[in-house]
Short mmCIF file of C-alpha atoms in Angstrom, two decimals:
data_model
loop_
_atom_site.label_atom_id
_atom_site.label_comp_id
_atom_site.label_asym_id
_atom_site.label_seq_id
_atom_site.Cartn_x
_atom_site.Cartn_y
_atom_site.Cartn_z
CA MET A 23 0.00 0.00 0.00
CA ARG A 24 2.82 2.32 0.91
CA ARG A 25 4.58 1.50 -2.33
CA LEU A 26 1.41 2.38 -4.34
CA LEU A 27 1.16 5.77 -2.60
CA ILE A 28 4.80 6.56 -3.47
CA ILE A 29 4.24 5.64 -7.12
CA ILE A 30 1.10 7.83 -7.39
CA THR A 31 2.84 10.79 -5.72
CA ALA A 32 5.92 10.47 -7.95
CA THR A 33 3.74 10.27 -11.07
CA ALA A 34 1.71 13.32 -10.02
CA LEU A 35 4.89 15.37 -9.33
CA ALA A 36 6.41 14.35 -12.66
CA GLY A 37 3.19 15.36 -14.45
CA LEU A 38 3.06 18.75 -12.73
CA LEU A 39 6.73 19.35 -13.52
CA ALA A 40 6.17 18.48 -17.19
CA ILE A 41 3.15 20.80 -17.45
CA GLY A 42 5.01 23.64 -15.72
CA LEU A 43 8.09 23.37 -17.93
CA SER A 44 6.11 23.07 -21.16
CA GLY A 45 4.25 26.31 -20.37
CA CYS A 46 7.48 28.26 -20.12
CA ALA A 47 8.99 26.88 -23.32
CA GLY A 48 6.36 28.39 -25.66
CA LYS A 49 6.50 31.97 -24.42
CA ARG A 50 8.88 34.40 -26.01
CA SER A 51 8.52 38.05 -26.95
CA LYS A 52 8.11 38.88 -30.63
CA PRO A 53 9.94 41.70 -32.36
CA ALA A 54 7.85 44.76 -33.24
CA HIS A 55 7.84 44.04 -36.98
CA GLU A 56 6.35 40.56 -36.44
CA LYS A 57 3.40 41.61 -34.32
CA GLY A 58 -0.01 41.35 -35.97
CA ALA A 59 -1.11 39.11 -38.80
CA LYS A 60 1.70 38.14 -41.13
CA LEU A 61 -0.49 38.36 -44.24
CA SER A 62 -1.58 41.94 -43.53
CA ASN A 63 1.90 43.24 -44.40
CA LEU A 64 1.82 41.86 -47.94
CA PRO A 65 1.41 44.59 -50.59
CA PHE A 66 -1.56 42.96 -52.35
CA VAL A 67 -3.63 42.72 -49.16
CA TYR A 68 -6.15 45.58 -48.97
CA LYS A 69 -5.94 47.82 -45.92
CA MET A 70 -8.68 50.39 -45.66
CA THR A 71 -8.10 54.08 -44.96
CA VAL A 72 -8.69 54.97 -41.32
CA GLN A 73 -9.35 58.58 -40.29
CA GLN A 74 -9.74 59.75 -36.73
CA GLY A 75 -10.32 63.19 -35.29
CA ASN A 76 -11.40 66.52 -36.71
CA LEU A 77 -10.54 67.19 -40.36
CA ILE A 78 -9.22 70.76 -40.31
CA THR A 79 -7.95 72.52 -43.43
CA GLU A 80 -5.64 75.51 -43.67
CA GLU A 81 -8.53 77.55 -45.11
CA MET A 82 -10.56 76.85 -41.97
CA VAL A 83 -7.67 77.90 -39.72
CA ALA A 84 -7.13 81.03 -41.83
CA ARG A 85 -10.66 82.18 -40.98
CA VAL A 86 -10.02 81.90 -37.23
CA GLU A 87 -8.88 85.15 -35.66
CA LEU A 88 -7.63 86.05 -32.21
CA GLY A 89 -10.38 87.55 -30.09
CA MET A 90 -13.14 85.30 -31.44
CA THR A 91 -15.59 83.77 -29.00
CA ARG A 92 -15.84 80.05 -28.32
CA ALA A 93 -19.10 79.87 -30.26
CA GLN A 94 -17.53 81.48 -33.34
CA VAL A 95 -14.55 79.11 -33.23
CA ARG A 96 -16.85 76.10 -32.77
CA TYR A 97 -18.86 77.29 -35.80
CA LEU A 98 -15.73 77.49 -37.98
CA LEU A 99 -13.80 74.41 -36.79
CA GLY A 100 -16.45 72.21 -35.21
CA THR A 101 -16.58 70.79 -31.72
CA PRO A 102 -13.10 70.02 -30.37
CA LEU A 103 -12.25 66.36 -30.00
CA LEU A 104 -10.40 66.88 -26.71
CA THR A 105 -11.45 69.19 -23.92
CA ASP A 106 -9.76 68.77 -20.56
CA ILE A 107 -11.84 69.35 -17.43
CA PHE A 108 -8.73 70.60 -15.63
CA HIS A 109 -7.76 73.00 -18.45
CA THR A 110 -11.09 74.33 -19.72
CA ASP A 111 -9.40 77.15 -21.63
CA ARG A 112 -7.62 74.72 -24.00
CA TRP A 113 -9.19 73.00 -27.02
CA ASP A 114 -7.36 70.30 -28.98
CA TYR A 115 -8.16 69.25 -32.54
CA PRO A 116 -6.06 66.13 -33.33
CA TYR A 117 -6.36 64.36 -36.68
CA THR A 118 -4.76 61.15 -37.90
CA ILE A 119 -5.12 59.27 -41.17
CA ARG A 120 -3.59 55.98 -42.28
CA ARG A 121 -3.97 55.30 -46.00
CA GLY A 122 -3.47 51.62 -46.70
CA HIS A 123 0.12 50.52 -46.13
CA ARG A 124 1.51 54.07 -45.89
CA LYS A 125 2.78 55.65 -42.70
CA MET A 126 0.22 57.33 -40.44
CA GLU A 127 -0.10 61.10 -40.90
CA GLU A 128 -0.78 63.21 -37.82
CA ARG A 129 -1.90 66.82 -37.47
CA LYS A 130 -2.66 68.80 -34.35
CA LEU A 131 -4.25 72.15 -33.61
CA THR A 132 -4.46 73.63 -30.12
CA LEU A 133 -6.42 76.75 -29.19
CA TRP A 134 -6.23 78.66 -25.91
CA PHE A 135 -8.95 80.93 -24.56
CA ASP A 136 -8.97 83.59 -21.89
CA GLY A 137 -12.53 83.51 -20.62
CA ASP A 138 -14.57 83.49 -23.83
CA SER A 139 -11.93 85.07 -26.08
CA LEU A 140 -9.38 83.22 -28.25
CA VAL A 141 -5.85 84.29 -27.30
CA ARG A 142 -3.46 81.74 -28.86
CA ILE A 143 -3.34 79.29 -31.78
CA LEU A 144 -0.68 76.59 -32.07
CA GLY A 145 -0.44 73.63 -34.41
CA ASP A 146 0.61 72.11 -37.70
CA TYR A 147 -1.52 74.54 -39.72
CA GLU A 148 -0.36 77.90 -40.96
CA ALA A 149 -2.98 80.57 -40.34
CA ASN A 150 -2.50 83.08 -43.14
CA PRO A 151 -5.44 85.49 -43.52
CA ASP A 152 -3.97 86.90 -46.76
CA GLY A 153 -3.85 83.42 -48.26
CA LEU A 154 -7.61 82.88 -48.28
CA PRO A 155 -8.66 81.08 -51.42
CA ALA A 156 -10.36 82.96 -54.20
CA ALA A 157 -13.43 80.77 -53.74
CA GLU A 158 -15.34 83.73 -52.30
CA GLU A 159 -15.25 85.44 -55.69
CA GLU A 160 -18.35 84.89 -57.73
CA ARG A 161 -17.76 82.54 -60.66
CA GLU A 162 -19.88 82.13 -63.74
CA PHE A 163 -20.34 78.72 -65.31
CA VAL A 164 -21.66 78.25 -68.81
CA VAL A 165 -23.02 74.83 -69.61
CA GLU A 166 -24.13 73.91 -73.11
CA VAL A 167 -27.03 71.50 -73.22
CA PRO A 168 -27.80 69.81 -76.56
CA ASP A 169 -31.32 70.07 -77.92
CA TRP A 170 -33.60 67.35 -76.67
CA LYS A 171 -34.80 64.90 -79.26
CA ASN A 172 -37.61 62.48 -78.70
CA ASN A 173 -35.55 59.38 -79.40
CA ARG A 174 -35.09 58.11 -75.91
CA GLY A 175 -35.58 54.48 -75.03
CA LEU A 176 -34.47 51.26 -76.62
CA ILE A 177 -37.50 50.84 -78.90
CA ASN A 178 -37.31 54.39 -80.28
CA LYS A 179 -33.57 54.03 -80.92
CA ALA A 180 -34.13 50.73 -82.71
CA LEU A 181 -36.91 52.21 -84.87
CA ASN A 182 -34.72 55.21 -85.70
CA ALA A 183 -31.81 52.90 -86.62
CA VAL A 184 -33.88 50.95 -89.18
CA GLY A 185 -35.53 54.12 -90.48
CA ALA A 186 -39.04 53.21 -89.43
CA LYS A 187 -39.54 56.32 -87.33
CA LYS A 188 -38.45 59.87 -88.03
#
């Protein structure tokens, strides 16, 4: 009986030791370039464009002026993505875009207010009020429309082609 107990205990310890050692053998850290699915890095695999944040253009920033109220800035740029409850006078407009396999592009715009008045603009956009686009000028477009003929539809076109209808 004692011999049976020793055999069972030795077998159980050997099993636990084998399970413990096999768990450690499979773990190793991967390099940064190997993380993720291996097939997603191939050039023929489609990766969709991912945009996050507020899309701000230089024309939009050019319209923002120091001294504007918060409501005016929100009308021009939209609601800020980040507002900090500890720094209520700072608005952040981050924007990132990743197009397929290309490197991620990042842009940032930060606005500071003193009370309800804009006092400072900092970011990746160049605010140039003289560089406003000429889109505000009135343009005239002339479009020529051909005369309408009553030959629409498949049956009318077929009749016209054989000369049955004129």
